[in-house]
């Protein structure tokens, strides 16, 4: 193997795996187009080894006191903060997002660790004395067992941290299958867990593709699956996982609308549309991809957006001037760019063509595509119907508030939505009427804090529970209610009737 190409392998039972992989994948630096890493792909044997390590660690880990778990989480939190710059560098090198954006995702991940530090409080149950005379009842929440987390390329640190801090805090053991496109951040997180003192086998990292995922989905010793990725794979994970008797939460793709009412502050709306449309090159599940301008502001809003987009600095993360990096792979870049041609062929106007946007200080082999705006888009066009997941903002014009709500609610996706207006009554009505999991009012990317739960509706989530917050605690635990009586002189002999209170 070329010395410049880094070898990336699994982390099983507290150390790097030492076996010989049957298959490997290339990892790229998207800013140069060069292969920088080779990642081992797990087959059935490696899946078994990782799950066995997690299963073996489970009985003792679930008995570790809440105080000790909390201490380990605090230690891990400190280490992640100390290594935040290093994590961000790994993310930029393999994903392509600019350093400030990479640092932002690490910070949002740390917030979930901080939430999980409060696990003693989060797992407090209820207690009722004398539910019947001399009988007490109480509720407890217990870990589900071995949990597998399967994550997408676009947040290689934050999305795994949506899952494992809370799963581990709740007494489960964990196997993470990160995206094969940017696998290095997860390994640094594994090393930091080990440094914090987490027992071997509680946190494992398994690299790979469909074989690794399907191995986890069908493994008899995996109790629950948290998945984040595209809708077709989320559906596959949900159906296969539940078909194999597992608890599954599978977060899918998105098409997020930003509705701008005529009374909105158009400069602020334009700033927000550009930030939320092109941050991280549009490779965010909460990115705004459909801008809905309510008549008559469309032309004015598009003019303001065009002005701002022209000034965006596209370039590599290694250049501190860069505000937007490349796309993650060449095939993804080609697919995203193809929507510009198909949009125009289907009747849209190309208001800004990102293919001709200058790239500052970048290699010509990088996976570059500047920010693009398609105007006069209609719901029938593929650039609207499909999740593009790149720096392409589609602008749709609608005649009224009601038409905007109909459009938003007709989307098969239901991840995020935002409304921009100065009218509190209209905003309040929109919050109530939008059939979407996360709603922003004059906030374009309404990502909930760690102590609320993140998740969409409809084709953006399969399963019942969202991630982190209280719903995360519920997903990673099973409820149990105990009814107990200790013998006292009043205990009353045989009774074949159904238990009733007395
Ligand atoms: P993806 O669905 O291609 O991959 C996600 C994970 O599934 C990866 O670990 C991958 O290895 C695995 N995978 C891919 N193909 C598979 C297959 N055929 N069978 C089994 N496993 C498979 O997603 P991606 O391209 O890495 O990430 C982008 C997608 O993730 C977008 O659709 C985006 O909207 C979505 N996403 C959603 C959220 C959310 O919160 N809803 C958050 C981030 C990203």
Coordinates of C-alpha atoms and ligand atoms in Angstrom, one line a residue:
X1 CA 0.0 0.0 0.0
X2 CA 1.2 3.5 -0.8
X3 CA 2.8 5.0 2.3
X4 CA 0.9 8.3 1.8
X5 CA -2.4 6.4 2.0
X6 CA -3.5 5.9 5.5
X7 CA -4.8 2.5 6.6
X8 CA -8.1 2.8 8.6
X9 CA -9.4 -0.3 10.4
X10 CA -12.0 -1.4 12.9
X11 CA -11.9 -0.7 16.7
X12 CA -13.0 -3.8 18.5
X13 CA -12.8 -4.5 22.2
X14 CA -10.7 -1.4 23.1
X15 CA -8.1 -1.7 20.3
X16 CA -7.6 -1.5 16.6
X17 CA -8.4 -4.8 14.7
X18 CA -5.4 -6.7 13.6
X19 CA -6.9 -9.0 11.0
X20 CA -6.6 -9.0 7.2
X21 CA -9.6 -7.4 5.5
X22 CA -11.2 -9.2 2.5
X23 CA -12.4 -5.9 1.0
X24 CA -11.4 -2.2 1.4
X25 CA -12.6 1.2 0.2
X26 CA -10.9 4.4 -0.9
X27 CA -11.1 7.5 1.2
X28 CA -10.7 10.8 -0.7
X29 CA -9.6 14.3 0.1
X30 CA -12.5 16.0 -1.8
X31 CA -10.5 19.2 -2.2
X32 CA -7.8 17.5 -4.2
X33 CA -9.6 14.5 -5.6
X34 CA -6.7 12.3 -4.2
X35 CA -7.1 9.0 -2.4
X36 CA -5.7 9.6 1.1
X37 CA -7.0 6.5 2.9
X38 CA -7.9 2.9 2.6
X39 CA -10.6 1.7 4.9
X40 CA -11.2 -2.0 5.8
X41 CA -14.7 -3.2 5.0
X42 CA -16.2 -5.7 7.5
X43 CA -17.5 -9.0 6.5
X44 CA -19.5 -11.5 8.6
X45 CA -16.5 -12.4 10.8
X46 CA -15.7 -8.8 11.8
X47 CA -19.4 -8.1 12.4
X48 CA -19.5 -11.1 14.7
X49 CA -16.3 -10.0 16.5
X50 CA -17.6 -6.5 17.2
X51 CA -21.0 -7.7 18.4
X52 CA -19.4 -10.4 20.5
X53 CA -17.1 -7.7 22.2
X54 CA -20.2 -5.5 22.9
X55 CA -22.2 -8.5 24.1
X56 CA -19.4 -9.6 26.4
X57 CA -19.0 -6.1 27.9
X58 CA -22.7 -5.7 28.5
X59 CA -23.4 -7.6 31.8
X60 CA -20.7 -5.7 33.7
X61 CA -21.3 -2.3 32.0
X62 CA -25.0 -2.3 32.8
X63 CA -24.2 -2.8 36.5
X64 CA -21.7 0.1 36.6
X65 CA -23.1 2.8 38.9
X66 CA -24.8 5.9 37.5
X67 CA -22.2 8.0 39.3
X68 CA -19.3 6.2 37.6
X69 CA -21.0 6.4 34.1
X70 CA -21.5 10.1 34.6
X71 CA -17.8 10.5 35.6
X72 CA -16.7 8.7 32.4
X73 CA -18.9 10.9 30.3
X74 CA -17.5 14.0 31.9
X75 CA -13.9 12.7 31.2
X76 CA -14.9 11.9 27.6
X77 CA -16.4 15.3 27.2
X78 CA -13.2 17.0 28.4
X79 CA -11.1 14.9 26.0
X80 CA -13.4 15.6 23.0
X81 CA -13.1 19.3 23.8
X82 CA -9.3 19.1 24.0
X83 CA -9.1 17.3 20.7
X84 CA -11.9 19.3 19.0
X85 CA -9.3 20.9 16.6
X86 CA -7.9 17.5 15.6
X87 CA -11.4 16.1 15.1
X88 CA -12.3 19.0 12.9
X89 CA -9.2 18.5 10.8
X90 CA -10.0 14.9 10.2
X91 CA -13.5 15.9 9.2
X92 CA -12.3 18.6 6.8
X93 CA -9.8 16.2 5.3
X94 CA -12.3 13.5 4.4
X95 CA -15.6 15.3 4.1
X96 CA -14.4 18.6 2.6
X97 CA -16.4 21.0 4.8
X98 CA -14.5 24.1 6.0
X99 CA -12.9 24.1 9.4
X100 CA -15.4 26.4 11.1
X101 CA -18.2 24.1 10.0
X102 CA -16.4 21.0 11.1
X103 CA -15.7 22.6 14.5
X104 CA -19.4 23.5 14.7
X105 CA -20.5 19.9 14.3
X106 CA -18.0 18.7 17.0
X107 CA -19.5 21.4 19.3
X108 CA -23.1 20.2 18.7
X109 CA -22.0 16.6 19.3
X110 CA -20.4 17.6 22.6
X111 CA -23.8 19.1 23.7
X112 CA -25.2 15.6 23.5
X113 CA -22.4 14.2 25.7
X114 CA -23.1 17.0 28.2
X115 CA -26.8 16.0 28.2
X116 CA -25.8 12.4 28.8
X117 CA -23.6 13.5 31.7
X118 CA -26.9 14.0 33.5
X119 CA -27.8 10.3 33.2
X120 CA -28.5 9.8 36.9
X121 CA -31.3 12.4 36.7
X122 CA -32.5 11.1 33.2
X123 CA -33.0 7.6 34.5
X124 CA -34.9 8.5 37.6
X125 CA -38.1 6.5 37.8
X126 CA -41.4 7.0 39.7
X127 CA -42.5 5.6 43.0
X128 CA -46.0 5.2 44.5
X129 CA -46.5 4.1 48.0
X130 CA -49.6 2.1 48.8
X131 CA -51.1 1.5 45.4
X132 CA -53.0 -1.0 47.3
X133 CA -52.8 -1.2 51.1
X134 CA -49.3 -2.3 51.9
X135 CA -48.3 -2.5 48.2
X136 CA -45.9 -0.2 46.5
X137 CA -45.2 0.4 42.8
X138 CA -42.2 1.9 41.1
X139 CA -40.9 2.3 37.5
X140 CA -37.4 1.8 36.3
X141 CA -35.7 2.0 32.8
X142 CA -33.2 -0.6 31.9
X143 CA -30.8 -0.8 29.0
X144 CA -31.9 -2.7 25.8
X145 CA -28.6 -4.4 25.2
X146 CA -26.2 -4.2 22.3
X147 CA -27.0 -1.1 20.1
X148 CA -25.8 -0.6 16.6
X149 CA -25.5 2.9 15.2
X150 CA -25.2 3.4 11.4
X151 CA -24.4 6.9 10.3
X152 CA -24.1 9.1 7.1
X153 CA -21.1 10.9 5.6
X154 CA -22.3 14.4 6.2
X155 CA -21.7 14.6 10.0
X156 CA -19.0 12.1 10.7
X157 CA -18.7 13.2 14.4
X158 CA -22.0 14.9 15.3
X159 CA -24.4 12.2 14.1
X160 CA -22.6 9.3 15.9
X161 CA -22.6 11.6 19.0
X162 CA -26.4 11.9 18.7
X163 CA -26.4 8.2 19.5
X164 CA -23.6 6.6 21.5
X165 CA -23.2 9.0 24.5
X166 CA -26.8 8.4 25.5
X167 CA -26.9 4.7 24.6
X168 CA -23.8 4.1 26.7
X169 CA -25.0 6.3 29.5
X170 CA -28.1 4.3 29.7
X171 CA -26.1 1.1 30.2
X172 CA -26.0 -0.3 26.7
X173 CA -22.9 -1.3 24.7
X174 CA -22.4 0.1 21.2
X175 CA -21.2 -0.8 17.7
X176 CA -20.8 2.2 15.4
X177 CA -20.8 1.7 11.7
X178 CA -19.8 5.1 10.4
X179 CA -19.9 6.2 6.8
X180 CA -17.1 4.6 4.7
X181 CA -16.5 7.9 3.0
X182 CA -15.1 9.7 6.1
X183 CA -14.3 7.0 8.7
X184 CA -11.4 8.6 10.6
X185 CA -13.3 10.9 13.1
X186 CA -15.0 7.8 14.7
X187 CA -11.7 6.2 15.4
X188 CA -10.4 9.2 17.2
X189 CA -13.6 9.2 19.3
X190 CA -13.0 5.5 20.1
X191 CA -9.4 6.4 21.3
X192 CA -10.8 9.2 23.4
X193 CA -13.3 6.8 25.1
X194 CA -10.4 4.4 25.9
X195 CA -8.4 7.3 27.3
X196 CA -11.3 8.4 29.4
X197 CA -11.4 4.9 31.0
X198 CA -14.4 3.3 29.3
X199 CA -14.2 -0.5 29.7
X200 CA -13.1 -2.4 26.6
X201 CA -16.0 -3.6 24.3
X202 CA -18.5 -0.9 25.5
X203 CA -17.8 1.2 22.3
X204 CA -16.7 -0.5 19.1
X205 CA -16.3 0.9 15.5
X206 CA -17.0 -1.3 12.5
X207 CA -16.2 0.0 9.1
X208 CA -17.8 -1.0 5.8
X209 CA -20.7 -0.9 3.5
X210 CA -24.0 -2.8 2.9
X211 CA -22.4 -6.1 4.1
X212 CA -21.5 -4.6 7.5
X213 CA -25.0 -2.9 7.8
X214 CA -26.9 -6.0 6.8
X215 CA -24.7 -8.1 9.2
X216 CA -25.8 -5.9 12.1
X217 CA -29.4 -5.8 11.0
X218 CA -29.7 -9.6 11.1
X219 CA -27.4 -10.4 14.0
X220 CA -29.3 -12.1 16.8
X221 CA -27.3 -10.3 19.5
X222 CA -28.0 -6.8 18.4
X223 CA -31.1 -5.5 20.2
X224 CA -31.6 -2.0 18.7
X225 CA -30.5 0.0 15.7
X226 CA -30.2 3.8 15.4
X227 CA -29.8 4.8 11.7
X228 CA -29.3 8.1 10.0
X229 CA -29.0 8.4 6.2
X230 CA -31.0 8.6 3.0
X231 CA -34.7 7.6 2.8
X232 CA -34.3 4.4 0.7
X233 CA -31.7 3.0 3.1
X234 CA -33.6 4.2 6.2
X235 CA -36.6 2.2 4.9
X236 CA -34.5 -0.9 4.3
X237 CA -32.9 -0.6 7.7
X238 CA -36.3 -0.2 9.4
X239 CA -37.9 -3.1 7.6
X240 CA -35.0 -5.5 7.9
X241 CA -34.2 -4.5 11.5
X242 CA -37.8 -4.8 12.8
X243 CA -38.3 -7.9 10.7
X244 CA -35.4 -9.4 12.7
X245 CA -37.1 -8.4 16.0
X246 CA -35.0 -5.3 16.7
X247 CA -36.1 -1.9 18.0
X248 CA -35.3 0.6 15.2
X249 CA -35.2 4.3 14.7
X250 CA -34.2 5.2 11.1
X251 CA -33.9 8.9 10.2
X252 CA -34.0 9.5 6.4
X253 CA -33.6 12.2 3.8
X254 CA -35.2 15.6 3.6
X255 CA -36.4 18.4 1.4
X256 CA -36.6 21.4 3.7
X257 CA -38.7 24.4 2.7
X258 CA -38.3 28.0 3.7
X259 CA -41.5 30.0 3.3
X260 CA -41.1 33.8 3.0
X261 CA -44.2 35.8 3.5
X262 CA -44.5 39.2 1.8
X263 CA -44.1 41.1 5.1
X264 CA -40.8 39.5 6.0
X265 CA -37.5 41.4 6.2
X266 CA -36.2 40.4 2.8
X267 CA -32.5 41.1 3.6
X268 CA -32.7 38.8 6.6
X269 CA -34.6 36.2 4.6
X270 CA -32.0 36.4 1.8
X271 CA -29.1 36.0 4.4
X272 CA -30.9 33.1 5.9
X273 CA -31.6 31.3 2.6
X274 CA -28.0 31.7 1.5
X275 CA -26.6 30.5 4.8
X276 CA -29.0 27.5 5.1
X277 CA -28.9 26.6 1.4
X278 CA -25.1 26.6 0.9
X279 CA -23.6 26.0 4.3
X280 CA -21.6 22.8 4.2
X281 CA -22.2 22.9 0.4
X282 CA -25.9 22.0 1.0
X283 CA -24.9 18.6 2.4
X284 CA -27.0 18.9 5.5
X285 CA -30.2 17.1 6.2
X286 CA -31.6 20.4 7.6
X287 CA -30.3 22.5 4.6
X288 CA -32.9 24.7 3.0
X289 CA -33.4 23.3 -0.6
X290 CA -36.8 24.8 -1.5
X291 CA -37.4 28.5 -1.1
X292 CA -41.1 29.3 -1.2
X293 CA -41.7 33.0 -2.0
X294 CA -45.3 34.1 -1.5
X295 CA -46.3 36.7 -4.1
X296 CA -45.3 39.3 -4.9
X297 CA -41.8 39.2 -3.4
X298 CA -40.2 36.5 -5.6
X299 CA -38.2 38.7 -8.0
X300 CA -36.9 41.0 -5.2
X301 CA -35.9 38.0 -3.0
X302 CA -34.1 36.2 -5.8
X303 CA -32.2 39.4 -6.7
X304 CA -31.0 39.8 -3.1
X305 CA -30.0 36.1 -3.0
X306 CA -28.1 36.3 -6.3
X307 CA -26.1 39.3 -5.0
X308 CA -25.1 37.3 -1.8
X309 CA -24.3 34.0 -3.6
X310 CA -21.9 35.8 -6.0
X311 CA -19.8 36.9 -3.1
X312 CA -19.5 33.4 -1.5
X313 CA -15.9 32.2 -1.3
X314 CA -15.6 28.5 -2.5
X315 CA -12.3 26.8 -1.8
X316 CA -10.5 24.1 0.2
X317 CA -10.7 23.9 4.0
X318 CA -6.9 24.5 4.1
X319 CA -7.5 28.1 2.9
X320 CA -8.9 30.2 5.7
X321 CA -10.8 32.4 3.2
X322 CA -13.0 29.5 2.1
X323 CA -16.6 29.6 3.2
X324 CA -17.8 26.6 1.3
X325 CA -15.9 23.5 0.4
X326 CA -16.2 20.8 -2.3
X327 CA -18.7 18.0 -2.5
X328 CA -17.9 14.7 -0.9
X329 CA -17.2 12.5 -3.9
X330 CA -17.0 13.0 -7.7
X331 CA -20.1 10.8 -8.5
X332 CA -22.1 12.9 -6.0
X333 CA -20.8 16.1 -7.5
X334 CA -21.8 14.9 -11.0
X335 CA -25.3 13.9 -9.8
X336 CA -25.9 17.2 -8.1
X337 CA -24.7 19.2 -11.1
X338 CA -27.0 17.1 -13.4
X339 CA -30.0 18.7 -11.7
X340 CA -29.0 22.1 -13.2
X341 CA -29.5 20.7 -16.7
X342 CA -32.6 18.7 -15.9
X343 CA -34.1 21.7 -14.1
X344 CA -33.6 23.9 -17.1
X345 CA -34.9 21.2 -19.5
X346 CA -38.0 20.9 -17.3
X347 CA -38.7 24.7 -17.5
X348 CA -36.8 26.3 -14.5
X349 CA -34.6 29.3 -14.9
X350 CA -30.9 29.0 -13.9
X351 CA -30.6 32.2 -11.9
X352 CA -27.1 31.3 -10.6
X353 CA -24.9 28.7 -12.2
X354 CA -22.5 27.2 -9.7
X355 CA -20.5 25.4 -12.4
X356 CA -18.8 28.7 -13.3
X357 CA -18.3 29.9 -9.7
X358 CA -14.6 30.7 -9.1
X359 CA -12.7 28.3 -6.7
X360 CA -10.0 30.1 -4.7
X361 CA -6.8 28.2 -4.1
X362 CA -8.3 24.8 -5.0
X363 CA -6.9 21.9 -7.0
X364 CA -8.6 21.4 -10.3
X365 CA -9.1 17.7 -9.4
X366 CA -11.3 18.6 -6.4
X367 CA -15.0 17.8 -6.4
X368 CA -16.1 21.5 -6.8
X369 CA -19.5 22.8 -7.5
X370 CA -20.3 26.4 -6.6
X371 CA -23.7 27.5 -5.2
X372 CA -26.6 27.5 -7.8
X373 CA -30.1 28.9 -7.8
X374 CA -32.9 27.5 -9.9
X375 CA -35.8 29.9 -10.1
X376 CA -39.5 29.3 -11.2
X377 CA -39.3 25.7 -10.1
X378 CA -42.6 23.8 -9.9
X379 CA -43.4 20.7 -7.8
X380 CA -43.4 18.4 -10.9
X381 CA -39.7 19.1 -11.6
X382 CA -37.1 16.5 -10.5
X383 CA -35.0 19.3 -8.9
X384 CA -37.9 19.8 -6.5
X385 CA -39.1 16.2 -6.1
X386 CA -35.7 14.7 -5.4
X387 CA -33.4 15.2 -2.5
X388 CA -30.4 16.7 -4.3
X389 CA -28.2 17.1 -1.2
X390 CA -25.9 19.7 -2.6
X391 CA -25.5 23.5 -3.2
X392 CA -28.7 23.9 -5.3
X393 CA -31.5 26.2 -4.1
X394 CA -34.8 25.8 -5.9
X395 CA -37.1 28.8 -5.7
X396 CA -40.9 28.3 -6.0
X397 CA -43.5 31.1 -6.3
X398 CA -46.9 30.6 -4.7
X399 CA -49.9 33.0 -4.6
X400 CA -50.8 32.8 -0.9
X401 CA -50.0 31.6 2.6
X402 CA -52.5 28.7 2.1
X403 CA -50.7 27.6 -1.1
X404 CA -47.4 27.6 0.7
X405 CA -48.7 25.4 3.5
X406 CA -50.3 23.0 1.0
X407 CA -46.9 22.8 -0.8
X408 CA -45.0 22.1 2.4
X409 CA -47.5 19.5 3.5
X410 CA -47.6 17.7 0.2
X411 CA -43.9 16.9 0.4
X412 CA -43.3 13.2 1.2
X413 CA -40.5 14.4 3.5
X414 CA -41.1 16.1 6.9
X415 CA -37.7 16.9 8.4
X416 CA -37.4 20.7 8.8
X417 CA -39.2 23.8 7.7
X418 CA -38.9 27.5 8.3
X419 CA -41.2 30.5 8.0
X420 CA -39.9 34.1 7.6
X421 CA -42.4 36.8 8.6
X422 CA -43.0 39.7 11.0
X423 CA -46.5 38.5 11.6
X424 CA -46.7 36.6 14.9
X425 CA -50.2 35.3 14.2
X426 CA -49.2 33.9 10.8
X427 CA -46.1 32.3 12.3
X428 CA -48.2 30.8 15.1
X429 CA -50.7 29.4 12.6
X430 CA -47.8 27.9 10.5
X431 CA -46.2 26.2 13.5
X432 CA -49.6 24.5 14.1
X433 CA -50.4 23.6 10.5
X434 CA -47.0 22.4 9.2
X435 CA -46.8 18.6 9.1
X436 CA -43.0 18.6 9.8
X437 CA -40.9 17.5 12.7
X438 CA -38.8 20.6 13.3
X439 CA -40.1 24.1 12.6
X440 CA -38.2 27.4 12.6
X441 CA -39.7 30.8 12.9
X442 CA -37.3 33.3 11.4
X443 CA -34.7 30.6 12.1
X444 CA -33.6 28.8 8.9
X445 CA -32.0 25.6 10.4
X446 CA -34.1 24.8 13.5
X447 CA -31.9 22.0 14.9
X448 CA -33.1 21.2 18.4
X449 CA -30.7 21.4 21.3
X450 CA -29.5 18.1 22.9
X451 CA -32.2 18.2 25.6
X452 CA -35.0 18.2 23.0
X453 CA -35.3 15.4 20.5
X454 CA -34.2 15.6 16.8
X455 CA -36.3 14.0 14.1
X456 CA -38.6 14.4 11.2
X457 CA -42.0 13.1 10.1
X458 CA -43.2 11.0 7.2
X459 CA -40.4 9.7 4.9
X460 CA -37.8 11.5 7.0
X461 CA -38.1 9.0 9.9
X462 CA -39.1 5.4 10.2
X463 CA -40.0 4.4 13.7
X464 CA -41.5 6.1 16.7
X465 CA -38.7 7.8 18.5
X466 CA -36.6 10.8 17.6
X467 CA -32.9 11.0 18.6
X468 CA -31.4 12.4 21.8
X469 CA -33.4 14.3 24.5
X470 CA -36.1 12.4 26.4
X471 CA -37.0 10.3 23.3
X472 CA -33.4 9.2 23.0
X473 CA -33.4 8.0 26.6
X474 CA -36.7 6.1 25.9
X475 CA -35.2 4.5 22.8
X476 CA -32.2 3.2 24.6
X477 CA -34.1 1.9 27.6
X478 CA -37.0 -0.4 28.3
X479 CA -39.5 0.5 30.9
X480 CA -40.3 -1.9 33.8
X481 CA -42.9 -1.4 36.5
X482 CA -42.4 -3.3 39.8
X483 CA -45.3 -3.9 42.2
X484 CA -44.1 -5.1 45.6
X485 CA -45.5 -6.2 48.9
X486 CA -43.5 -7.1 51.9
X487 CA -45.3 -9.5 54.2
X488 CA -46.8 -7.9 57.2
X489 CA -49.5 -9.1 59.6
X490 CA -52.3 -7.9 57.3
X491 CA -51.4 -10.1 54.3
X492 CA -54.5 -11.8 53.2
X493 CA -54.3 -15.5 52.0
X494 CA -55.5 -17.0 48.6
X495 CA -57.5 -14.8 46.3
X496 CA -58.3 -15.9 42.7
X497 CA -59.8 -12.5 41.7
X498 CA -58.0 -10.1 39.4
X499 CA -55.7 -7.8 41.4
X500 CA -57.7 -4.7 42.4
X501 CA -56.8 -2.0 44.8
X502 CA -58.0 -2.0 48.3
Ligands
LIG1 P1 -26.6 6.8 2.8 O1 -28.0 6.4 3.1 O2 -26.0 6.5 1.5 O3 -25.7 6.0 3.9 C1 -25.9 6.0 5.3 C2 -25.3 4.8 5.9 O4 -25.9 3.6 5.3 C3 -23.8 4.7 5.7 O5 -23.2 4.2 6.9 C4 -23.7 3.7 4.5 O6 -22.5 2.9 4.6 C5 -24.9 2.8 4.7 N1 -25.5 2.3 3.5 C6 -25.4 2.8 2.2 N2 -26.0 2.1 1.3 C7 -26.5 1.0 2.0 C8 -27.2 -0.2 1.6 N3 -27.6 -0.4 0.3 N4 -27.6 -1.1 2.5 C9 -27.2 -0.9 3.8 N5 -26.5 0.2 4.2 C10 -26.1 1.1 3.3 O7 -26.5 8.3 3.2 P2 -25.3 9.3 3.0 O8 -25.2 9.6 1.6 O9 -24.1 8.8 3.8 O10 -25.8 10.6 3.8 C11 -26.7 11.5 3.2 C12 -28.1 11.2 3.5 O11 -28.3 11.2 4.9 C13 -29.1 12.3 3.0 O12 -30.2 11.7 2.4 C14 -29.4 13.1 4.2 O13 -30.7 13.8 4.2 C15 -29.5 12.0 5.2 N6 -29.3 12.5 6.6 C16 -30.4 12.6 7.3 C17 -30.4 13.1 8.6 C18 -31.6 13.2 9.5 O14 -31.4 13.6 10.6 N7 -32.8 12.9 9.0 C19 -29.1 13.6 9.1 C20 -28.0 13.5 8.3 C21 -28.1 13.0 7.0

